[in-house]
Tab-separated table of C-alpha atoms and ligand atoms in Angstrom:
chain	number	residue	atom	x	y	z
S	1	UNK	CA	0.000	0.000	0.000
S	2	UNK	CA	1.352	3.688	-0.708
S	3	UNK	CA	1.130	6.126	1.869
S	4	UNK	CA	-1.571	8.933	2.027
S	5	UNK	CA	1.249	11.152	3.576
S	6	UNK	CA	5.073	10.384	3.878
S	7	UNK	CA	7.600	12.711	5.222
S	8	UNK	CA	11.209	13.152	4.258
S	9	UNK	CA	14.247	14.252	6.551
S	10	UNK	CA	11.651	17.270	7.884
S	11	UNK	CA	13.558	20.561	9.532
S	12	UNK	CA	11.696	23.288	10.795
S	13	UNK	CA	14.502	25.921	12.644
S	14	UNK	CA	13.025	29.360	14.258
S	15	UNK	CA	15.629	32.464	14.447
S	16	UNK	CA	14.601	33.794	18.027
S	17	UNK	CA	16.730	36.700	19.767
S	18	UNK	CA	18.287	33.908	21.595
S	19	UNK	CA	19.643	32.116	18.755
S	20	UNK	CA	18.187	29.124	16.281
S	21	UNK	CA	15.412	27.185	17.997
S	22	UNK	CA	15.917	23.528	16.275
S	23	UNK	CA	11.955	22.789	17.314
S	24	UNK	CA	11.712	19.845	14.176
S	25	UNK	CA	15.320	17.929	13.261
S	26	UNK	CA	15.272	16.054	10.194
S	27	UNK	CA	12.315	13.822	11.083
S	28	UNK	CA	10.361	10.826	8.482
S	29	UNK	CA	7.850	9.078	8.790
S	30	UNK	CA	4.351	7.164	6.435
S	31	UNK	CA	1.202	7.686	7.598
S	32	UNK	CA	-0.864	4.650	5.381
S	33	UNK	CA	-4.133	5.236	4.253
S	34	UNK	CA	-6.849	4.433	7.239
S	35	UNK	CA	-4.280	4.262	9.734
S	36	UNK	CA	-4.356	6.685	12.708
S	37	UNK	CA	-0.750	7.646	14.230
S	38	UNK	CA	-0.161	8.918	17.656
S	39	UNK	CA	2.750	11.337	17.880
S	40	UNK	CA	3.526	12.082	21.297
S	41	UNK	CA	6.120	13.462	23.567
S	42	UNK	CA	7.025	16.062	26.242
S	43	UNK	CA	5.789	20.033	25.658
S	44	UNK	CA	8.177	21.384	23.737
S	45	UNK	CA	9.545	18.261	21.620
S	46	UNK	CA	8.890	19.382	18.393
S	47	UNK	CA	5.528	17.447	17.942
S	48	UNK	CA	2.797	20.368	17.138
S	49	UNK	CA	5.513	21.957	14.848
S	50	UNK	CA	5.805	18.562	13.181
S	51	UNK	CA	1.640	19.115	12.418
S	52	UNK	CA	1.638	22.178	11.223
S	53	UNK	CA	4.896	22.271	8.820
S	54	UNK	CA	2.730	18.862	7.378
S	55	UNK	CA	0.558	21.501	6.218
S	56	UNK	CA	2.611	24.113	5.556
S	57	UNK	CA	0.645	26.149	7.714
S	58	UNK	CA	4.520	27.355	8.679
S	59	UNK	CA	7.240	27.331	5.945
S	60	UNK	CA	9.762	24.065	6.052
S	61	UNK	CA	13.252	24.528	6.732
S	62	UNK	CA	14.612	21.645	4.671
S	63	UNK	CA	12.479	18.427	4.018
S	64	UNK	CA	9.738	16.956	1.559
S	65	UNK	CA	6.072	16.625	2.515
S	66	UNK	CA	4.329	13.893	-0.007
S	67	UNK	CA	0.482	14.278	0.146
S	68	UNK	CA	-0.477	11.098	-1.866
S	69	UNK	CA	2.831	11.076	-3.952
S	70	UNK	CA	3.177	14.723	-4.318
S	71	UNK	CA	5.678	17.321	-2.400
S	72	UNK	CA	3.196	19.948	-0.921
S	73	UNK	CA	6.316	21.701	-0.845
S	74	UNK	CA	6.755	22.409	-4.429
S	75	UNK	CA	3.719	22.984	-5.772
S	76	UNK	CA	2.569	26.960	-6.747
S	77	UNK	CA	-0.213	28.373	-4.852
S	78	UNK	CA	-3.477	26.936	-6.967
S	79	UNK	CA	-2.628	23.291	-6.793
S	80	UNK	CA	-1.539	23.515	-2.752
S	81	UNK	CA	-5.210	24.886	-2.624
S	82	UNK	CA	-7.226	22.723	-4.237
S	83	UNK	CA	-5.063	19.961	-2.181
S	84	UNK	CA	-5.176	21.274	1.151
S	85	UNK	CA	-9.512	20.710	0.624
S	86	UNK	CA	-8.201	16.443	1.726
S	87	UNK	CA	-6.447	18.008	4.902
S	88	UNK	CA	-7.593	19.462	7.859
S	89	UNK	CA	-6.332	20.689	11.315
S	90	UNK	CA	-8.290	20.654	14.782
S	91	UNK	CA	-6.770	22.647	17.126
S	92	UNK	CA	-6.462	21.890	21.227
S	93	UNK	CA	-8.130	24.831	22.384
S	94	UNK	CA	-11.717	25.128	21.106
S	95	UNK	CA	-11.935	28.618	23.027
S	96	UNK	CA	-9.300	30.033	20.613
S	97	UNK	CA	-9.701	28.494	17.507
S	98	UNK	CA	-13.456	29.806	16.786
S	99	UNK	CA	-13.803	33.146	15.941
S	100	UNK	CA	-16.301	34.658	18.533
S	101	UNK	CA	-18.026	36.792	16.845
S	102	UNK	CA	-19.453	34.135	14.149
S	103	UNK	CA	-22.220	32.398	14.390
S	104	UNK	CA	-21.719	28.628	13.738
S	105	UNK	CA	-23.346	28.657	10.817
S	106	UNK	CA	-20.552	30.585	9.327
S	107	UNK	CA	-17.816	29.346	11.096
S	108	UNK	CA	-18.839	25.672	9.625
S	109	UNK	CA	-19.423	27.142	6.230
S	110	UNK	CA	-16.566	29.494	5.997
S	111	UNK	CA	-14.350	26.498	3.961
S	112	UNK	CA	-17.181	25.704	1.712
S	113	UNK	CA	-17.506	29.219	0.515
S	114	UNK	CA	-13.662	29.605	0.296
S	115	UNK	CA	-13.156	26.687	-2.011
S	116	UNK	CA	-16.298	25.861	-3.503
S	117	UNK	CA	-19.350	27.789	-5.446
S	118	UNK	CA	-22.417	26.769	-3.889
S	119	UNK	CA	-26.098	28.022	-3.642
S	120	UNK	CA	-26.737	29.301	0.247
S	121	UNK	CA	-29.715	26.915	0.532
S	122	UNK	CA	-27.089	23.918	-0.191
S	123	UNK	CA	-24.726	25.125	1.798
S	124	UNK	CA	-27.201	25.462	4.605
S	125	UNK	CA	-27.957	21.911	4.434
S	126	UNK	CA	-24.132	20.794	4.393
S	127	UNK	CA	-23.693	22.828	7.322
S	128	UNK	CA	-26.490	21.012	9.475
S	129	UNK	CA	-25.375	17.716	7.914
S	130	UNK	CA	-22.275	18.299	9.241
S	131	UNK	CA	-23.659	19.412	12.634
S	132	UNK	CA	-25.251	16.546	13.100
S	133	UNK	CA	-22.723	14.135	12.221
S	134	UNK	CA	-20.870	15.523	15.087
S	135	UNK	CA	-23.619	15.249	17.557
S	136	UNK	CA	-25.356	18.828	17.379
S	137	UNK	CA	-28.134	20.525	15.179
S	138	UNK	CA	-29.938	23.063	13.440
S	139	UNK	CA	-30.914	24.862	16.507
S	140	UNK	CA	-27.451	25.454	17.056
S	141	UNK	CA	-26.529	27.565	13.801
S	142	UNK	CA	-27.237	30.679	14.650
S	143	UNK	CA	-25.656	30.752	17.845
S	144	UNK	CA	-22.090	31.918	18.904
S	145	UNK	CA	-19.016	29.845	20.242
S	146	UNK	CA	-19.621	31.587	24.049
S	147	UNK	CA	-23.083	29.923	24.143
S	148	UNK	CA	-21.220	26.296	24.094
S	149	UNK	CA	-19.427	24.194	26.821
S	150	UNK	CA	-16.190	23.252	25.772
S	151	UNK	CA	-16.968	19.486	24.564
S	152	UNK	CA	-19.352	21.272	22.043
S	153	UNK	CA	-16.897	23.786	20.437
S	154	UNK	CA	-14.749	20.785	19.668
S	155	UNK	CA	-17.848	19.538	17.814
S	156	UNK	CA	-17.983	22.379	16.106
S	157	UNK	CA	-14.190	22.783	14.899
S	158	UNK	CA	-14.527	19.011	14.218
S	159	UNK	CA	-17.398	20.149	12.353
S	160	UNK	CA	-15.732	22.714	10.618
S	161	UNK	CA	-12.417	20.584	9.266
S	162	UNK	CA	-14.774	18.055	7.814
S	163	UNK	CA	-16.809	20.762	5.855
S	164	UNK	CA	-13.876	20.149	2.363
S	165	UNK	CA	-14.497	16.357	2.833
S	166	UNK	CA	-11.289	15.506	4.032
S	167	UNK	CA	-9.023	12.329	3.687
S	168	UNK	CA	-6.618	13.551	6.242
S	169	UNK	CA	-7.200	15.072	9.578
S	170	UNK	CA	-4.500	16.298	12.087
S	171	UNK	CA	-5.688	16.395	15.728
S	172	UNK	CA	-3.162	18.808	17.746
S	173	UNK	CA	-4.302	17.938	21.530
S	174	UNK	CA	-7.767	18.122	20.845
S	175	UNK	CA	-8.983	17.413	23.998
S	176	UNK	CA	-6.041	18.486	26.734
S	177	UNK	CA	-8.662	21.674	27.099
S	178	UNK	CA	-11.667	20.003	28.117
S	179	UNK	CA	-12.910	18.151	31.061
S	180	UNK	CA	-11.918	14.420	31.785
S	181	UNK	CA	-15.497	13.882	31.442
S	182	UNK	CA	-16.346	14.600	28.212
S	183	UNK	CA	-12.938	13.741	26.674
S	184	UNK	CA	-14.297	10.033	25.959
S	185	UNK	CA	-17.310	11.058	24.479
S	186	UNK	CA	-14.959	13.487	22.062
S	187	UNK	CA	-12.599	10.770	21.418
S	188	UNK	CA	-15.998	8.562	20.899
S	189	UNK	CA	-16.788	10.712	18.284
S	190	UNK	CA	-13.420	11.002	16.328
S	191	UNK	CA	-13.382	7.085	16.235
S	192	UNK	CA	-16.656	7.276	14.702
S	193	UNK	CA	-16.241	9.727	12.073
S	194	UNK	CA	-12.763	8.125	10.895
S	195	UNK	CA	-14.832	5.190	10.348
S	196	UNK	CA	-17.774	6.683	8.376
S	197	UNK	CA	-15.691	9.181	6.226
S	198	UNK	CA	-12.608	6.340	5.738
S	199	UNK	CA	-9.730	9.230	7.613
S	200	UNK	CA	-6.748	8.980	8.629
S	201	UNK	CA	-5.500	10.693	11.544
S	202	UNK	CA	-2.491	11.985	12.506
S	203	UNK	CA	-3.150	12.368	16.837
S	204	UNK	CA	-0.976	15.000	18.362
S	205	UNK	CA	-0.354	14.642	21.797
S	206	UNK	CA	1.395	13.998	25.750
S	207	UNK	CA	-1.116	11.813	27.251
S	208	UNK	CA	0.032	7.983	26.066
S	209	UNK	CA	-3.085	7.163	27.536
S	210	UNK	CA	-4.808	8.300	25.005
S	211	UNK	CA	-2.652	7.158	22.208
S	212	UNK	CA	-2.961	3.322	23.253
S	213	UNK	CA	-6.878	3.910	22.832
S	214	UNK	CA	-7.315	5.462	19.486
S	215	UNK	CA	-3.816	4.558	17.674
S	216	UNK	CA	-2.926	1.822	15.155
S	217	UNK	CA	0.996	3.004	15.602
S	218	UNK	CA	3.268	5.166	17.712
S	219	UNK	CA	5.703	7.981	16.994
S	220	UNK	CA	7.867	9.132	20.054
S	221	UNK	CA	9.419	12.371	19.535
S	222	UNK	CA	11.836	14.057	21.927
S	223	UNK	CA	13.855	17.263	21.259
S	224	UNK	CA	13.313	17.602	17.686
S	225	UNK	CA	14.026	14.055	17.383
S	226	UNK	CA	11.820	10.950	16.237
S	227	UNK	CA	13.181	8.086	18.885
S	228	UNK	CA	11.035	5.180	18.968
S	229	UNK	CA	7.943	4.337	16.722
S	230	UNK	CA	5.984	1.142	15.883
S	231	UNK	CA	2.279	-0.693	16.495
S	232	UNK	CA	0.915	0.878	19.543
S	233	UNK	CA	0.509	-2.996	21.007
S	234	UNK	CA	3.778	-3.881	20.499
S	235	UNK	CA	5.542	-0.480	21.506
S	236	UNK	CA	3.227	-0.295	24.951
S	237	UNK	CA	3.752	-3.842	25.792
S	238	UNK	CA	8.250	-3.826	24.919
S	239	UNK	CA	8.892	-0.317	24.715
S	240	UNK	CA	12.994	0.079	23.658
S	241	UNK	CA	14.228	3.274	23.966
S	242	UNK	CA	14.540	4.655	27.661
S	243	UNK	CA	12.326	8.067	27.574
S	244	UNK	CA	9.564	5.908	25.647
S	245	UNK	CA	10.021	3.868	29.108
S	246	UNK	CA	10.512	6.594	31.253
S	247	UNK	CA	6.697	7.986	29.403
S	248	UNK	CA	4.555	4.675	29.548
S	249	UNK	CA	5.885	4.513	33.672
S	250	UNK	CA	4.487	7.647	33.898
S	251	UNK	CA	1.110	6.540	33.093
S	252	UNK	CA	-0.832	5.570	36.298
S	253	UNK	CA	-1.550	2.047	36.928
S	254	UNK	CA	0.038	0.981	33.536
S	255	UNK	CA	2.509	-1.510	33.694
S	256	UNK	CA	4.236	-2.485	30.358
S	257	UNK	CA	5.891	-6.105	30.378
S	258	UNK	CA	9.659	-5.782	30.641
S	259	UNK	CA	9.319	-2.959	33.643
S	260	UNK	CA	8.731	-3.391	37.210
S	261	UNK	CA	9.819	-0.214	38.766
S	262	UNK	CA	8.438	3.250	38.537
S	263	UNK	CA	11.155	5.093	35.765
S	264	UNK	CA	10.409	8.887	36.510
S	265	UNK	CA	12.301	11.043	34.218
S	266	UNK	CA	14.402	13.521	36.339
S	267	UNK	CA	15.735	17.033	34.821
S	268	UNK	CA	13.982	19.369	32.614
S	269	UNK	CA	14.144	18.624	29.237
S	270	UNK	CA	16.730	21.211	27.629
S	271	UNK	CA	16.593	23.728	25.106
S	272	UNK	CA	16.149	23.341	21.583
S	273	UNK	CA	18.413	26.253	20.793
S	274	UNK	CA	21.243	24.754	22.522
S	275	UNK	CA	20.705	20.976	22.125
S	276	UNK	CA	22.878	18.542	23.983
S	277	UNK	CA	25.477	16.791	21.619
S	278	UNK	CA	25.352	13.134	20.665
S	279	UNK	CA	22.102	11.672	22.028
S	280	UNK	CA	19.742	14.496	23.009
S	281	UNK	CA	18.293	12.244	25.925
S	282	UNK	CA	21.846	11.510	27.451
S	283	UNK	CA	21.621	14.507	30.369
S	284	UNK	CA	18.379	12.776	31.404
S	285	UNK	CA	18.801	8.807	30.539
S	286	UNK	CA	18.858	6.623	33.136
S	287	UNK	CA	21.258	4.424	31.181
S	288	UNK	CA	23.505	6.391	29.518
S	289	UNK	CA	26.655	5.104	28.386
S	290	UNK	CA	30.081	6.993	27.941
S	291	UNK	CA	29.212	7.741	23.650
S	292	UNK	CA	25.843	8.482	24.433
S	293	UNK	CA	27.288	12.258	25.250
S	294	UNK	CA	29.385	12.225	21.924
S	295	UNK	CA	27.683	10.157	18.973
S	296	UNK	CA	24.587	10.641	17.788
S	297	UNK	CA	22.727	6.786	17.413
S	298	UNK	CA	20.711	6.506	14.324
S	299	UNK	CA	16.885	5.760	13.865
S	300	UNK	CA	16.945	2.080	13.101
S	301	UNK	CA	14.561	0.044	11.784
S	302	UNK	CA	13.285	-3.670	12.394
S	303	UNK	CA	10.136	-4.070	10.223
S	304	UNK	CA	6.853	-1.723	11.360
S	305	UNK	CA	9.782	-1.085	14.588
S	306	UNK	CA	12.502	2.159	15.081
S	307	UNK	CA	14.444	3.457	17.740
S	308	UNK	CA	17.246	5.307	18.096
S	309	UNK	CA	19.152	4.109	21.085
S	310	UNK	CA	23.174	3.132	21.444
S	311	UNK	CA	21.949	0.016	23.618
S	312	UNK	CA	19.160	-0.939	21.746
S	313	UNK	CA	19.364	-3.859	19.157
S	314	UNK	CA	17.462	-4.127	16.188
T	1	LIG	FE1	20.286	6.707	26.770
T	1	LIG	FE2	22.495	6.538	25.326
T	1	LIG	FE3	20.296	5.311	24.493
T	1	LIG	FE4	20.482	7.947	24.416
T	1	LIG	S1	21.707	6.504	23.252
T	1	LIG	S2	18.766	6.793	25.140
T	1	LIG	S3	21.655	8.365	26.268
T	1	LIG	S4	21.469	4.856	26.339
């Protein structure tokens, strides 16, 4: 099978007053039709960066971004238009993302107007439709994001990035901002939708928790850095690299196979302007060996399995 998205050797450096912020480090990865891919890591690793270069929503340093065979990256302005329609992007903080003063009738429609020439009673009825595949209705148009809890804005962004008909949705923490209690139902709801509409999913986020519950595979990200990835089973249940460990011990009352002590990850996790040399993990690792500190150890691969780890076998 071809991937729906594949990226290549992805950079994404910010000048700050400060100096270069390496926040994305030459990272690849396939996301295959259907398939729903956690990224996760620590704030700061790199991970919503990684999201939102995918859709050039900020300009790549260095890299190729392959949307169904083609770089998004080279392509002029008309073409990356009519493309971006089979992508979409919910944010984690529904109480930012809508505009307030829209009503969310024309927050749902605003895409559909962009890109496409319809009559208003049409769009109208794509609008509810899409209300109500998210769990709300036509009573709920003409009212404003402030009149919502926070579990129904996220309905109505989710709303909104299916209005193009997507085939690819990222989710950036999309429900870190609401409370526990309706984060199932939200997650609920994404599970359904990928299965009605055929999506795939690329799931931003720091709470592994979630990731073993809605992802097929696993991306582990730390300092700019991909270090461990694979099948969420087999990654949760033999994790390899030591801050994927360090992570899953963090989870309460989840104990993966190999582990019986509590790993807690000590230090804060440095800067991306300054990053450490050799193995960005070695300040922190629990295991670090005396190269660790001056050779960097390369992603490798064992079928649908990577890590990047000096002790780690493949
Ligand atoms: Fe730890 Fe060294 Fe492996 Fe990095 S390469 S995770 S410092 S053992």
């Amino acid at each position: 099978m071809e991937p729906l998205i594949e990226c290549r050797v992805l950079k994404k450096y910010f000048n700050t007053d400060s100096g270069t912020v390496q926040a994305v480090d030459g990272i690849s990865f396939s996301i295959f039709p259907g398939e729903t891919v956690g990224l996760v890591g620590e704030s700061g690793c790199g991970k919503s960066t990684v999201g939102r270069t995918l859709l050039k929503l900020i300009q790549p340093s260095a890299g190729e971004v392959l949307f169904e065979g083609e770089n998004i990256f080279d392509m002029d302005r008309n073409r990356l238009d009519r493309l971006k329609r089979k992508m979409g992007i919910v944010f984690q903080n529904p109480y930012s993302s809508l505009n307030p003063r829209m009503k969310v009738a024309d927050i749902v429609a605003e895409p559909i107007r962009t890109h496409r020439k319809y009559k208003k009673d049409e769009i109208r009825r794509l609008v509810i439709g899409l209300l109500e595949k998210v769990g709300l209705n036509r009573e709920h148009l003409t009212r404003f994001p402030h009149q919502f809890s926070g579990g129904q804005r996220q309905r109505i962004a989710i709303a909104r990035s299916l209005s193009l008909n997507p085939s690819f949705l990222i989710f950036d923490e999309p429900t870190s901002a609401l409370d526990v209690s309706v984060q199932a139902q939200v997650l609920n709801l994404i599970e359904e939708l990928q299965e009605q509409n055929h999506l795939t999913y690329l799931f931003i986020t720091h709470d592994l928790d979630v990731v073993r519950h809605i992802a097929d595979r696993v991306m582990v990200m730390y300092l700019g850095k991909l270090v461990e990835s694979g099948p969420v089973p087999e990654v949760f249940e033999s994790p390899q690299h030591p801050y994927t460990k360090a992570l899953l011990s963090a989870i309460p009352g989840f104990e993966p196979g190999i582990r019986k002590e509590r790993e807690l990850l000590e230090g804060e996790v440095p800067s991306p302007i300054d990053p450490p040399p050799g193995c960005r993990f070695h300040p922190r690792c629990p295991v670090v060996i005396e190269k660790c500190g001056q050779i960097e150890p390369e992603l490798k691969t064992n079928r649908q399995r990577q890590v990047a780890c000096h002790l780690c076998e493949m």
